[in-house]
Amino acid sequence: MSHNAFITEERIEGDADGALAGRTVAVKDNISTAGLRTTCGSTTLEEYVPPYDATVVERLKAAGATIVGKTNMDEFGMGTTTETSAFGPVENPAAEGRVPGGSSGGSAAAVAAGEADLALGSDTGGSVRCPAAFCGVVGIKPTYGLVSRYGLVAYANSLEQIGPLAPTVEEAAELLEVLAGSDPNDATTREPPADAETDYAAAADGDVSGLTIGVPTELLEGADDGVRAIFEDALAELEMKGATTTAVSLPSVEAAVQAYYVIAMSEASSNLARFDGVRYGRSGEGEDDGNWNESFAAARDVGFGEEVKRRVLLGTYALSAGYHDKYYKKAQDARAWVKQDFDSAFESVDVLASPTMPVPPFERGESLDDPLQMYLADANTVPINLANLPAISVPAGETDEGPVGLQLVGPAFGEATIIRAGSALS
Amino acid sequence: MTVDDDEVRHVAQLARIDLDEEEVDRFTEQFGDILGYFQALDDVPAVEPDPDLANVMRADEVDEGLTQREALRNAPETEDGYFKGPTVS
């Protein structure tokens, strides 16, 4: 238990039987567990104990899983390295001295180190897929609306989904089957179309004969040489097994990182307004001179870490008078453009493939002083959230600097297709 | 793109987050870089969005909610079954 993967280690036993009976699951600490503290990796929620279970937690228990603890994460999900946690950084069990990726770094590390059979993460802009790639495990970001967000502490609601992490594609698919389903408590959940294949675990049959894989040139351009070589080898393996590959172009992704950060920060500035130190959250330590605003500002100064402050402030800026049209509205235009680009691509290919991360795992501390450099590392994952699509990251190999993930993206509710393709590599 | 320290202080005040002087200096520099990078959004073409929207309705039925005790459990301060906020002068 030396990787600091958990913030709280406590067992919650599930029902006696079910699809996950006998399996242990680690749950990211922004997913509510009744009676067990849920910190979001933040000082402000250090002592917060939810009065109810998230829908996914109810589903885990009903499926017979045993929850083994709440995993460490970038504060409120804001980071790509799991170094912004108020509970200290997580180490990468698969690459010593390097970060595990983020923001679900604790969940990926717990699975990679064998501290849990399976784990739940949340993915707003790559937060399941990035740590899966860096720790050499499998992670799935479901289609927006497939999995309930009820009980997930919101960072950017329009982008995020809860998703599974596991050692193999088949196990991740089994967990996804338990998580998926509409929920009266989350009006953004949707049933997959009637003709969608939803037997996800059975789809992990490795059969890629006849599959057409599109490779977006824009998502390869910025990739590190070592990462690119491993990606090409993985594609060659899929071709050997009967898939065909073809280059495609997605010009809109050049604006995706900008659009993603403007939208995510704007939504965060609104969502995090609730942490005022009155209903929950740490209260301020300043003089109580009768000014509520000063009292809230003091509470939020001690409760939030630097990356959270940075994003809330930039989001507030992007939504403020005079700047809304320039940033937020243009970001929404870019989001529509990205979505349209992916829709056209799927007219001629079955799945899209790219390296999950353009770079190998960073050395610890490397990216902390330059937030913009950290944001740029999300170039290949954020377009998928903007387009509401499903994607999987599967281990593709290792460079001297650590594991490399292959990302496969499918059309909406095409989880079975990306699971099938991903399982051909394992 | 440049941002000055007064703009950072103003936006921090809007967001109700106190900053110390070091944070103001650091954010002033970083926000210039980040907002400069966001300028690329100016070149995004107008796209006719094609939203796939459906109303999600449910019956308006009374359901169980949190008890008062559960709702107050995480408040730093309460009094007589209420949340206690800072004094209003």
Short mmCIF file of C-alpha atoms in Angstrom, two decimals, chain B residues 14-88:
data_model
loop_
_atom_site.label_atom_id
_atom_site.label_comp_id
_atom_site.label_asym_id
_atom_site.label_seq_id
_atom_site.Cartn_x
_atom_site.Cartn_y
_atom_site.Cartn_z
CA LEU B 14 -16.08 37.81 -8.48
CA ALA B 15 -15.23 34.18 -7.72
CA ARG B 16 -15.05 34.85 -3.95
CA ILE B 17 -11.55 33.47 -3.53
CA ASP B 18 -8.90 35.35 -1.52
CA LEU B 19 -5.46 35.35 -3.10
CA ASP B 20 -2.14 36.34 -1.56
CA GLU B 21 0.24 38.62 -3.46
CA GLU B 22 2.38 35.73 -4.66
CA GLU B 23 -0.65 34.01 -6.16
CA VAL B 24 -1.71 37.25 -7.86
CA ASP B 25 1.75 37.56 -9.46
CA ARG B 26 1.88 33.95 -10.58
CA PHE B 27 -1.68 33.94 -11.95
CA THR B 28 -1.12 37.24 -13.78
CA GLU B 29 1.73 35.69 -15.72
CA GLN B 30 0.05 32.31 -16.31
CA PHE B 31 -3.32 33.77 -17.31
CA GLY B 32 -1.60 35.79 -20.03
CA ASP B 33 -0.16 32.59 -21.51
CA ILE B 34 -3.34 30.54 -21.15
CA LEU B 35 -5.73 33.20 -22.45
CA GLY B 36 -3.29 33.86 -25.30
CA TYR B 37 -3.52 30.19 -26.19
CA PHE B 38 -7.35 30.38 -26.09
CA GLN B 39 -7.21 33.13 -28.77
CA ALA B 40 -7.13 30.33 -31.38
CA LEU B 41 -10.88 30.01 -30.77
CA ASP B 42 -11.29 33.24 -32.76
CA ASP B 43 -10.62 31.21 -35.93
CA VAL B 44 -13.27 28.56 -35.30
CA PRO B 45 -15.71 28.53 -38.22
CA ALA B 46 -19.44 28.91 -37.60
CA VAL B 47 -21.00 25.47 -37.60
CA GLU B 48 -24.69 24.78 -37.77
CA PRO B 49 -25.10 22.74 -34.57
CA ASP B 50 -27.23 19.70 -34.95
CA PRO B 51 -28.28 18.93 -31.39
CA ASP B 52 -29.73 15.55 -30.70
CA LEU B 53 -32.16 16.68 -28.00
CA ALA B 54 -35.03 14.87 -26.35
CA ASN B 55 -37.17 15.94 -23.43
CA VAL B 56 -36.75 13.68 -20.42
CA MET B 57 -39.92 13.77 -18.33
CA ARG B 58 -40.97 11.98 -15.19
CA ALA B 59 -44.09 11.95 -13.06
CA ASP B 60 -44.04 14.67 -10.40
CA GLU B 61 -44.31 12.37 -7.41
CA VAL B 62 -43.29 13.06 -3.84
CA ASP B 63 -40.30 10.92 -2.92
CA GLU B 64 -38.25 10.49 0.22
CA GLY B 65 -35.62 13.18 0.75
CA LEU B 66 -32.88 13.74 3.28
CA THR B 67 -33.93 14.21 6.90
CA GLN B 68 -33.08 17.54 8.50
CA ARG B 69 -30.42 15.79 10.57
CA GLU B 70 -28.81 14.26 7.44
CA ALA B 71 -28.91 17.57 5.60
CA LEU B 72 -27.18 19.39 8.46
CA ARG B 73 -24.62 16.70 9.21
CA ASN B 74 -21.80 18.26 7.18
CA ALA B 75 -22.34 21.88 8.15
CA PRO B 76 -19.44 23.40 10.12
CA GLU B 77 -21.99 25.21 12.31
CA THR B 78 -25.70 24.76 12.95
CA GLU B 79 -28.21 26.24 15.37
CA ASP B 80 -31.71 25.01 16.22
CA GLY B 81 -31.93 22.85 13.10
CA TYR B 82 -30.63 25.54 10.74
CA PHE B 83 -27.36 26.14 8.90
CA LYS B 84 -25.40 28.89 10.62
CA GLY B 85 -23.71 31.38 8.32
CA PRO B 86 -21.56 34.40 9.07
CA THR B 87 -23.27 37.25 10.93
CA VAL B 88 -24.98 39.85 8.77
#
